[in-house]
XYZ file of C-alpha atoms in Angstrom:
718
model
C 94.413 104.842 113.129
C 95.318 102.606 110.207
C 92.757 99.876 109.659
C 95.334 97.236 108.747
C 97.373 97.374 111.951
C 95.528 94.368 113.212
C 96.165 93.487 116.790
C 98.524 94.484 119.562
C 101.895 95.887 118.546
C 103.076 93.501 115.882
C 106.640 92.306 115.966
C 108.808 92.814 112.916
C 107.434 90.692 110.087
C 110.954 89.470 109.417
C 111.559 87.867 112.787
C 110.099 84.807 114.413
C 106.842 85.423 116.197
C 107.097 85.489 119.954
C 104.397 82.841 120.372
C 102.155 80.631 118.294
C 99.140 82.598 119.532
C 100.404 85.978 118.339
C 98.575 87.328 115.288
C 100.593 89.780 113.244
C 99.953 92.495 110.726
C 100.674 91.810 107.077
C 102.682 94.911 106.294
C 104.404 93.766 103.127
C 102.789 94.548 99.778
C 104.616 92.435 97.203
C 103.265 89.047 96.204
C 105.302 85.944 95.548
C 103.929 85.416 92.039
C 102.487 87.679 89.353
C 99.286 89.363 90.504
C 96.458 91.156 88.743
C 93.238 92.800 89.870
C 89.960 90.933 89.448
C 88.020 94.134 88.674
C 84.704 92.413 89.334
C 81.851 94.890 88.792
C 78.926 95.002 91.209
C 76.676 94.035 88.302
C 78.078 90.507 88.554
C 76.596 90.279 92.056
C 73.236 91.022 90.437
C 73.854 88.326 87.826
C 74.212 85.738 90.591
C 71.162 87.058 92.437
C 69.053 86.998 89.282
C 70.048 83.430 88.499
C 69.035 82.369 91.998
C 65.731 84.247 91.820
C 64.819 82.746 88.449
C 65.619 79.318 89.811
C 63.481 79.989 92.896
C 60.312 81.002 91.048
C 60.176 77.480 89.614
C 59.410 76.392 93.172
C 56.964 79.132 94.162
C 53.344 78.165 94.771
C 50.245 80.359 94.452
C 50.449 81.536 98.074
C 53.868 83.068 97.366
C 55.822 80.511 99.379
C 59.063 79.036 98.026
C 58.813 75.258 98.369
C 62.011 73.293 98.815
C 62.532 70.946 95.833
C 63.687 68.067 98.045
C 61.653 68.200 101.281
C 58.604 69.636 99.451
C 57.558 72.208 102.037
C 58.438 75.806 102.867
C 61.685 75.612 104.772
C 62.842 78.256 107.238
C 63.523 81.652 105.633
C 63.664 80.719 101.948
C 60.663 82.901 101.038
C 61.602 86.212 102.727
C 65.189 85.860 101.497
C 63.903 85.397 97.958
C 61.616 88.420 98.405
C 64.550 90.603 99.514
C 66.821 89.429 96.693
C 64.113 89.952 94.068
C 63.447 93.424 95.464
C 67.128 94.198 95.050
C 66.863 93.306 91.369
C 63.756 95.455 90.868
C 65.400 98.433 92.574
C 68.386 98.012 90.210
C 66.085 98.030 87.176
C 66.377 94.305 86.476
C 64.070 91.290 86.208
C 60.839 93.284 86.281
C 59.067 90.314 84.672
C 59.236 88.453 88.002
C 57.835 91.377 90.010
C 54.554 89.485 90.650
C 56.586 86.645 92.164
C 58.376 89.031 94.495
C 55.131 90.704 95.569
C 53.477 87.353 96.325
C 56.490 86.346 98.423
C 56.305 89.628 100.350
C 52.567 89.231 100.904
C 53.042 85.693 102.176
C 56.029 86.332 104.458
C 54.781 89.584 105.993
C 51.469 87.860 106.782
C 53.381 85.098 108.563
C 55.402 87.699 110.431
C 52.245 89.417 111.640
C 50.928 86.135 113.048
C 54.145 85.418 114.931
C 56.600 82.590 115.445
C 54.038 79.768 115.593
C 53.150 80.454 111.932
C 56.660 81.252 110.675
C 58.238 78.116 109.148
C 60.109 76.122 111.796
C 59.903 79.188 114.099
C 62.734 80.996 112.293
C 61.380 84.478 112.922
C 64.789 85.866 113.881
C 65.869 85.602 110.269
C 62.743 87.310 108.918
C 63.282 90.648 110.664
C 66.273 92.193 108.814
C 65.391 90.733 105.398
C 61.745 91.820 105.374
C 62.398 95.205 106.971
C 64.800 96.124 104.176
C 62.604 94.501 101.523
C 59.514 96.574 102.391
C 61.335 99.727 101.352
C 62.710 98.096 98.190
C 59.156 97.350 97.016
C 57.748 100.764 97.820
C 57.857 102.070 94.190
C 56.260 98.884 92.856
C 53.116 98.391 94.971
C 50.144 100.492 95.960
C 50.370 102.750 98.957
C 47.729 100.630 100.673
C 49.640 97.387 100.211
C 52.899 98.978 101.270
C 51.253 100.411 104.408
C 49.754 97.019 105.228
C 53.167 95.391 104.986
C 54.609 98.010 107.323
C 51.782 97.415 109.792
C 52.519 93.703 109.777
C 56.243 94.332 110.256
C 55.584 96.255 113.484
C 54.777 93.035 115.374
C 56.779 93.172 118.654
C 60.003 91.187 118.577
C 58.944 88.935 121.448
C 56.063 87.622 119.361
C 58.342 86.634 116.505
C 61.603 85.165 117.796
C 62.383 81.826 119.392
C 65.057 83.332 121.674
C 68.064 81.212 120.820
C 71.109 82.953 122.264
C 73.827 81.926 119.831
C 74.222 83.547 116.380
C 70.417 83.508 115.962
C 70.137 86.412 118.386
C 72.371 88.630 116.249
C 69.749 88.636 113.462
C 67.086 90.457 115.537
C 69.807 92.690 116.990
C 70.536 94.125 113.557
C 66.880 93.712 112.589
C 65.517 95.767 115.482
C 67.824 98.660 114.621
C 66.683 98.473 111.012
C 63.063 98.480 112.183
C 63.724 101.566 114.291
C 65.307 103.325 111.307
C 62.282 102.376 109.214
C 59.914 103.814 111.822
C 58.427 100.428 112.734
C 59.496 100.303 116.394
C 60.651 102.928 118.881
C 64.280 103.739 119.419
C 64.006 102.918 123.114
C 62.668 99.425 122.469
C 65.283 98.694 119.796
C 68.177 99.872 121.962
C 66.853 98.003 124.989
C 66.681 94.749 123.035
C 70.148 95.188 121.508
C 71.834 96.140 124.760
C 70.282 93.278 126.710
C 71.292 90.792 124.023
C 74.828 92.186 123.969
C 75.354 92.310 127.699
C 73.591 89.044 128.598
C 74.764 86.755 125.800
C 76.640 88.130 122.812
C 79.533 89.992 124.401
C 80.808 86.812 126.032
C 80.857 85.102 122.657
C 83.132 87.560 120.881
C 85.142 89.557 123.405
C 88.007 87.103 124.034
C 91.402 88.667 123.239
C 93.435 88.674 121.128
C 91.423 87.369 118.175
C 87.890 88.504 119.130
C 86.298 85.936 116.833
C 82.679 84.913 117.355
C 82.050 81.712 119.331
C 78.799 80.013 118.376
C 79.604 76.985 120.552
C 77.383 74.617 118.599
C 80.168 72.139 117.873
C 83.409 71.189 119.583
C 85.834 72.319 118.229
C 83.884 75.492 117.577
C 82.726 76.516 114.132
C 84.736 78.925 111.990
C 81.887 78.976 109.465
C 79.125 80.154 111.799
C 81.692 82.549 113.291
C 81.208 84.606 110.149
C 77.462 84.834 110.799
C 77.462 86.168 114.354
C 80.337 88.568 113.732
C 78.891 89.644 110.386
C 75.518 90.552 111.863
C 77.147 92.592 114.618
C 79.310 94.349 112.030
C 76.190 95.110 109.984
C 74.520 96.509 113.099
C 77.370 98.958 113.582
C 77.581 99.849 109.899
C 73.862 100.651 109.856
C 74.538 103.384 112.404
C 73.798 101.831 115.771
C 74.721 104.382 118.444
C 73.499 102.823 121.683
C 75.614 102.598 124.863
C 77.676 99.599 123.679
C 78.197 100.804 120.102
C 81.843 101.807 120.547
C 82.766 98.510 122.151
C 80.919 96.432 119.551
C 82.532 98.441 116.757
C 86.044 97.956 118.105
C 85.581 94.221 118.541
C 83.904 93.350 115.238
C 86.226 95.514 113.151
C 89.287 93.985 114.762
C 87.898 90.468 114.391
C 87.124 91.012 110.709
C 90.715 92.109 110.157
C 91.826 88.802 111.679
C 89.657 86.882 109.213
C 91.707 88.325 106.362
C 94.407 85.933 107.618
C 92.014 82.967 107.847
C 90.592 83.254 104.330
C 92.252 80.813 101.975
C 94.003 82.265 98.898
C 91.185 81.148 96.602
C 88.623 83.034 98.700
C 87.171 80.295 100.900
C 86.321 80.661 104.568
C 88.463 78.504 106.844
C 87.578 74.889 107.554
C 86.364 73.729 110.978
C 83.172 73.114 112.896
C 79.443 73.080 112.222
C 78.299 74.179 108.739
C 81.823 73.565 107.492
C 82.272 73.933 103.723
C 78.807 75.328 102.944
C 78.966 77.591 99.891
C 76.826 80.407 101.284
C 79.271 81.054 104.138
C 81.843 82.385 101.668
C 79.304 85.111 100.880
C 79.278 85.923 104.595
C 83.009 86.649 104.346
C 82.400 88.635 101.168
C 79.771 90.739 102.925
C 81.976 91.475 105.936
C 84.894 92.476 103.725
C 82.658 94.778 101.668
C 81.555 96.522 104.863
C 85.145 96.940 106.020
C 86.245 98.210 102.610
C 83.668 100.985 102.792
C 84.472 101.797 106.420
C 88.211 101.931 105.746
C 87.654 104.180 102.749
C 85.467 106.515 104.814
C 88.207 106.675 107.444
C 90.778 107.634 104.800
C 92.677 104.345 104.937
C 92.706 103.525 101.242
C 95.315 100.794 101.567
C 93.150 98.765 103.922
C 90.069 99.501 101.839
C 91.793 98.107 98.759
C 92.798 94.917 100.580
C 89.313 94.355 101.954
C 87.790 94.895 98.525
C 90.201 92.364 97.046
C 89.315 89.831 99.765
C 85.608 90.365 99.034
C 86.149 89.720 95.345
C 88.173 86.583 96.094
C 85.249 85.274 98.139
C 82.836 86.074 95.314
C 85.102 84.364 92.791
C 85.378 81.316 95.040
C 81.683 80.459 95.006
C 81.481 80.305 91.209
C 83.013 76.823 91.341
C 79.749 75.475 92.755
C 77.243 77.380 90.623
C 75.067 75.083 88.552
C 74.286 75.377 84.842
C 72.462 72.103 84.327
C 68.876 72.347 83.104
C 66.281 73.263 85.704
C 68.988 73.763 88.332
C 70.742 76.524 86.378
C 71.536 79.582 88.477
C 71.370 77.736 91.790
C 74.324 76.502 93.826
C 75.246 73.200 95.396
C 74.724 73.485 99.151
C 78.178 72.161 100.023
C 81.390 72.337 98.051
C 81.042 69.344 95.768
C 79.097 68.183 92.713
C 77.301 65.186 94.194
C 73.559 64.761 93.788
C 72.069 66.880 96.624
C 69.852 63.942 97.620
C 73.026 62.320 98.982
C 73.416 65.281 101.401
C 77.214 65.105 101.285
C 78.551 67.359 104.054
C 75.097 68.667 104.961
C 74.010 69.463 108.479
C 70.487 68.665 109.674
C 69.250 72.139 108.708
C 70.891 72.106 105.269
C 68.246 72.229 102.549
C 68.453 73.496 99.006
C 66.004 76.377 99.388
C 67.169 77.890 102.667
C 70.883 77.871 101.863
C 70.430 79.106 98.307
C 68.245 81.685 100.041
C 71.060 82.623 102.411
C 73.402 83.006 99.460
C 71.067 85.339 97.540
C 70.116 87.427 100.592
C 73.675 88.035 101.750
C 74.792 88.642 98.167
C 72.060 91.260 97.896
C 73.277 92.850 101.136
C 76.800 92.944 99.705
C 75.475 94.632 96.565
C 73.725 97.344 98.583
C 76.749 97.917 100.798
C 79.193 98.259 97.913
C 78.974 102.005 97.404
C 82.475 102.983 96.268
C 84.896 102.182 93.501
C 88.003 100.970 95.299
C 91.146 99.836 93.502
C 92.354 96.402 94.624
C 95.632 95.571 96.293
C 96.702 92.035 97.189
C 94.806 90.526 100.108
C 96.850 89.385 103.125
C 96.168 85.745 102.266
C 97.917 86.311 98.911
C 100.984 87.831 100.615
C 101.403 85.691 103.731
C 104.088 85.993 106.371
C 102.281 84.651 109.434
C 101.759 81.540 111.520
C 99.545 81.275 114.610
C 96.994 79.144 116.443
C 93.548 80.299 117.529
C 92.152 79.721 121.016
C 91.384 76.243 122.308
C 87.681 76.416 121.481
C 88.543 76.688 117.780
C 91.802 74.702 118.024
C 92.835 75.685 114.499
C 96.248 76.872 113.318
C 97.194 78.820 110.186
C 100.442 79.464 108.364
C 100.998 81.269 105.092
C 104.097 82.019 103.034
C 103.603 83.931 99.807
C 100.025 82.723 99.349
C 100.802 79.097 100.231
C 98.486 78.408 103.171
C 98.401 75.535 105.643
C 95.482 75.037 108.046
C 95.648 72.439 110.815
C 93.190 71.256 113.439
C 94.792 70.823 116.863
C 91.797 68.952 118.229
C 89.293 66.756 116.467
C 85.624 66.176 117.012
C 84.663 63.227 119.211
C 80.860 63.288 118.948
C 78.548 63.976 116.021
C 76.717 67.323 116.071
C 74.019 68.604 113.715
C 74.205 65.422 111.701
C 77.932 65.308 111.026
C 81.504 65.001 112.199
C 83.041 68.296 111.085
C 86.611 68.507 112.367
C 89.350 65.867 112.004
C 92.665 66.189 113.808
C 95.641 67.106 111.597
C 96.456 69.275 108.596
C 93.251 69.645 106.597
C 93.950 72.438 104.112
C 96.867 73.015 101.748
C 95.954 75.973 99.540
C 97.794 78.211 97.123
C 97.069 81.529 95.432
C 96.192 81.246 91.749
C 95.365 77.551 92.050
C 92.282 75.421 92.650
C 92.443 74.795 96.385
C 89.840 72.009 96.262
C 92.771 69.730 95.429
C 94.741 70.683 98.527
C 92.764 69.037 100.086
C 90.501 71.939 100.912
C 89.427 70.044 104.039
C 89.993 66.651 105.600
C 87.366 64.013 106.304
C 85.876 62.608 109.504
C 83.162 59.963 109.431
C 81.955 57.118 111.616
C 84.310 54.900 109.588
C 87.379 57.037 110.342
C 89.166 60.201 109.305
C 91.682 61.511 106.785
C 94.113 64.401 107.131
C 97.754 65.087 106.300
C 99.075 63.632 109.544
C 100.813 60.604 111.106
C 99.423 57.100 111.253
C 100.740 54.065 113.117
C 100.193 50.343 113.527
C 98.729 49.111 116.798
C 97.590 45.574 117.582
C 97.759 44.685 113.904
C 95.673 47.654 112.731
C 96.783 50.899 111.106
C 95.339 53.944 112.873
C 95.226 57.377 111.265
C 95.640 60.441 113.466
C 92.476 61.958 111.939
C 90.518 59.067 113.508
C 91.999 59.498 116.991
C 90.375 62.686 118.286
C 89.557 61.042 121.614
C 93.203 60.034 122.195
C 95.314 62.809 120.674
C 95.707 66.548 120.366
C 98.205 68.813 118.663
C 100.463 71.684 119.684
C 101.436 74.366 117.164
C 104.879 75.982 117.350
C 106.283 78.856 115.274
C 109.984 79.280 114.522
C 110.014 81.921 111.772
C 107.360 83.692 109.721
C 107.927 85.815 106.620
C 106.055 86.222 103.311
C 108.690 84.128 101.508
C 109.262 81.469 104.155
C 107.548 80.054 107.250
C 109.101 77.489 109.561
C 106.747 75.900 112.077
C 105.855 72.499 113.487
C 102.940 70.497 114.778
C 103.443 68.077 117.668
C 100.952 65.246 118.219
C 100.706 64.031 121.797
C 98.389 61.612 123.599
C 95.882 63.415 125.802
C 96.141 63.099 129.580
C 95.329 59.534 130.556
C 95.825 58.249 126.996
C 98.711 56.297 125.498
C 100.353 56.057 122.106
C 103.387 57.238 120.167
C 104.201 60.943 119.895
C 105.092 62.681 116.647
C 106.466 65.958 115.354
C 105.687 67.309 111.887
C 108.207 69.995 110.884
C 106.929 72.267 108.107
C 108.940 74.547 105.839
C 106.382 76.522 103.873
C 107.431 78.356 100.729
C 105.298 80.086 98.087
C 105.841 77.065 95.814
C 105.124 74.185 98.171
C 105.519 72.660 101.619
C 108.418 70.536 102.827
C 107.097 68.336 105.640
C 109.335 66.112 107.755
C 107.559 63.736 110.125
C 109.399 62.085 113.014
C 108.219 59.784 115.771
C 109.509 61.389 118.966
C 108.622 58.548 121.346
C 110.795 55.439 121.707
C 108.180 52.716 121.193
C 108.716 50.194 118.401
C 105.410 50.675 116.565
C 105.433 50.885 112.777
C 104.381 54.302 111.551
C 103.943 56.482 108.478
C 102.249 59.565 107.088
C 98.852 59.918 105.401
C 98.507 61.798 102.118
C 94.868 62.861 101.540
C 94.248 62.463 97.804
C 90.997 63.857 96.353
C 89.567 61.389 93.807
C 85.961 62.304 93.121
C 83.848 65.353 93.959
C 80.763 64.050 92.194
C 82.866 63.800 89.046
C 85.986 61.637 88.825
C 89.306 63.450 89.032
C 92.435 62.479 87.125
C 94.645 60.474 89.472
C 98.183 59.602 88.450
C 101.630 59.050 89.882
C 104.736 56.928 90.061
C 106.361 54.764 92.711
C 107.198 57.874 94.766
C 104.559 60.382 93.619
C 100.789 60.581 93.956
C 98.889 63.214 91.975
C 95.337 64.367 91.425
C 93.713 67.087 89.345
C 90.672 68.262 87.434
C 90.684 67.368 83.752
C 89.868 70.800 82.312
C 91.460 73.082 84.899
C 95.048 71.932 84.478
C 95.923 72.363 88.161
C 97.535 69.405 89.919
C 98.227 68.490 93.524
C 101.306 66.312 93.869
C 102.672 64.582 96.941
C 106.336 63.679 96.522
C 108.047 61.065 98.705
C 111.579 62.394 99.083
C 113.117 59.213 100.462
C 113.982 56.688 97.720
C 113.107 53.816 100.050
C 109.580 55.116 100.721
C 106.700 52.711 100.260
C 103.377 54.125 99.041
C 100.187 52.170 99.755
C 97.191 53.249 97.652
C 95.068 50.315 98.728
C 93.097 51.957 101.527
C 89.489 52.758 100.624
C 88.546 56.438 100.279
C 86.340 58.281 102.759
C 83.740 60.790 101.680
C 84.492 64.335 102.813
C 82.501 67.504 102.244
C 84.561 68.148 99.087
C 84.563 64.591 97.829
C 86.220 61.211 98.216
C 89.621 61.382 99.893
C 91.906 58.380 99.549
C 94.197 58.042 102.594
C 97.491 57.147 100.925
C 99.868 55.578 103.445
C 103.580 56.346 103.080
C 106.153 54.527 105.197
C 109.961 54.666 105.342
C 112.540 52.363 106.960
C 114.331 55.318 108.575
C 113.383 57.742 111.334
C 112.329 60.653 109.085
C 109.415 60.562 106.672
C 109.819 63.447 104.245
C 107.165 64.750 101.851
C 107.090 67.696 99.505
C 103.538 68.908 98.856
C 103.522 70.513 95.433
C 100.426 72.355 94.166
C 101.208 73.413 90.619
C 99.837 74.729 87.359
C 100.648 73.808 83.770
C 103.373 76.442 83.434
C 105.462 75.039 86.310
C 107.934 72.143 86.375
C 106.392 68.687 86.527
C 106.299 66.710 89.768
C 108.974 64.230 88.642
C 111.310 67.091 87.694
C 110.913 68.598 91.153
C 111.343 65.288 92.947
C 114.407 64.172 91.011
C 116.075 67.557 91.550
C 115.312 67.723 95.292
C 118.379 67.827 97.550
C 118.669 68.339 101.302
C 121.367 70.776 102.468
C 122.837 71.670 105.850
C 120.312 74.445 106.470
C 117.516 73.766 104.015
C 116.926 72.199 100.625
C 116.956 72.944 96.923
C 115.082 71.790 93.839
C 114.058 72.937 90.374
C 111.607 75.272 92.117
C 114.095 77.088 94.336
C 116.167 76.798 97.474
C 115.841 77.357 101.204
C 118.954 78.519 103.037
C 118.300 79.143 106.716
C 115.813 82.009 106.810
C 115.892 82.807 103.105
C 113.973 81.358 100.164
C 114.872 81.959 96.523
C 112.346 80.754 93.948
C 111.592 81.486 90.318
C 109.359 84.511 91.024
C 110.320 85.578 94.554
C 113.215 85.750 96.969
C 112.975 86.812 100.566
C 113.495 86.242 104.233
C 115.888 87.719 106.740
C 119.522 88.597 106.117
C 122.047 91.135 104.850
C 122.118 89.840 101.293
C 121.015 87.119 98.924
C 122.363 85.212 95.952
C 119.440 85.436 93.537
C 120.970 83.830 90.474
C 122.704 80.957 92.293
C 126.220 81.825 91.164
C 127.712 81.656 94.650
C 127.847 85.309 95.705
C 125.242 87.880 96.741
C 123.866 89.988 93.909
C 121.614 91.856 96.363
C 123.097 93.312 99.552
C 121.705 95.494 102.341
C 123.458 97.938 104.652
C 122.179 95.983 107.653
C 120.383 92.743 108.380
C 116.692 93.133 107.570
C 113.573 91.435 106.429
C 113.291 91.666 102.651
C 111.070 90.584 99.781
C 112.151 90.627 96.132
C 109.981 89.973 93.099
C 111.828 88.215 90.285
C 111.313 87.876 86.562
C 113.653 85.865 84.366
C 116.247 85.840 87.139
C 116.191 89.622 87.627
C 114.857 91.651 90.562
C 111.914 93.764 89.385
C 110.684 95.019 92.802
C 112.057 95.170 96.329
C 110.602 95.768 99.798
C 112.182 95.715 103.252
C 110.949 95.954 106.827
C 113.212 98.903 107.712
C 115.113 101.747 106.132
C 118.234 100.403 104.468
C 120.600 101.140 101.649
C 120.843 98.346 99.149
C 122.764 97.319 96.089
C 120.540 95.371 93.752
C 122.288 93.790 90.791
C 124.892 96.578 90.770
C 122.471 99.460 91.339
C 122.528 101.456 94.589
C 119.076 102.280 96.005
C 117.536 103.354 99.303
C 114.540 101.425 100.631
C 111.995 102.730 103.129
C 110.050 100.430 105.482
C 107.288 98.519 103.702
C 107.388 100.751 100.643
C 107.930 98.651 97.504
C 110.434 99.985 95.016
C 109.812 99.055 91.383
C 112.938 98.489 89.324
C 113.644 98.383 85.612
C 112.553 94.926 84.494
C 114.402 94.934 81.175
């Protein structure tokens, strides 16, 4: 069975999805813009691990404990995670000068483990089991037989003496840990299987077995957390990959593999995990995605599905690349990472949850990176990840209440419900569109997430005036919710909409945000669908400062932001000449930085925005805005044109039809023998590659060819 046929029997990728809750397979291969492999060697994983370990030893005391530099005590699992990561370096022949530090950490943490949960920092024994079990074997060549045997004796402490028995994602750590202990000869097979099966049947199965997505529900925030989802699912995937063969193994394997395929569609094109819920926007969670994708790459390769293996490997490398944006190089902090995705002083705890400390979450990053290094066994050539190809639009279940759409690597993520009460020290999930990301571009600018604080919220969503006050939709989680609808989904073009309605028993105006998503940007038309006379507008979330000021610019009808040295810009273009832009509202601090809620109003009944993420080699925002024209069935600009279900841009053309005018001269220069879904890569106005969703005969710029379903045909690019 092919690993990449995700869920159910997918409808043709060229036709509208049957429902907004129908996930589909990404069967196309061509990307909307030029693509190249990252070719990241596994040695770079070790570079990151070594930087983290060398940072950590600055905070190690004589006992071997790693002391957090901000709270000044040993926090949670920082020490055993350091011990495991350091052991990984030693086993790879690196950093032998810090071997004494690793041994002291092992001595300290295994002694705590032997004494049980009352001695383990903050009773986090669940997290000790897998890390220390693997670490004992890593240190075997570097310590005496007596010391190694003593560590093993300590690690045989029964699981009930060590764990706190939390039944959310915490329980998945001892599930994989007990199987590792059995394989290491530390506990019996019967006891390991009994623990795993009871945990699965009593608690864990109900968290991850909901069709069709099978994602892990931690249920520690409402809406649920798509960050901690990666933890519970990832541990269960690791359990299966380590060879678990108990009674529920087949069921667990089916569920976690299928769920991890779904997360290929949730990953943003720069490699980030999706926004939403507790522990949102913490850097180490991206490594959780990386780890899961590495496992699936190896499993797909072993099953003979090299195409899926290559996509999973690419997704893993995107996740690894993503975290480099938050790696520190400043003085004593060099090699460590900011806890959340910004550059603010960590003492400000921007975006932190209660448990977020510098040592434990840098520890999580190094431990899971070390796991990814060990699991990466094969050289696998990359192919584009599904998030770089696109062609889908769907909403997750109500617990998550998140929707995703992607055309050609241009991704939109929206929250259909917002958080109404603070959990774990934060408000995590504002209502509205919170992520606008694009392949080959710095998605922090998107914004990469919205903001929700006690002072209010910011997202790309409606706002309206009520009783003399302007209210943003992101601040109205108690009153409103959204409904996601899909009209058409294809890698070159997605048409969908988001309706905002008052909840039962609540009042207020209703809105509809129609989205036309292309690989080059998003056309968004907001309408008020109720008949009340309230003034209304749309909010543009403009990132201004992530601990370092950004470059903000614009004109009367354009607002832009960007990083000085990167060259990437996010531009919001007001398409109505009579639009009024109000920049006077104070910014709110999000996990990524300060978001200014720019209010845009129009005198008419349609508020139209073009969201334009661009790089230095693309047309400027004013060029795009001044060239923008609405047509009967779409629009056109200097970037390209939408005609019904077809988009033609500078580097891609595609959609559904029997032909397409690529060069804009008024007649088709590509025709097909029957109506089909098609994707064409372009260079200098010429077709250089073609792919269709069915077998057709085609004439491409005067040349007759035959195309097979989802098999790209490369053409002469001269």
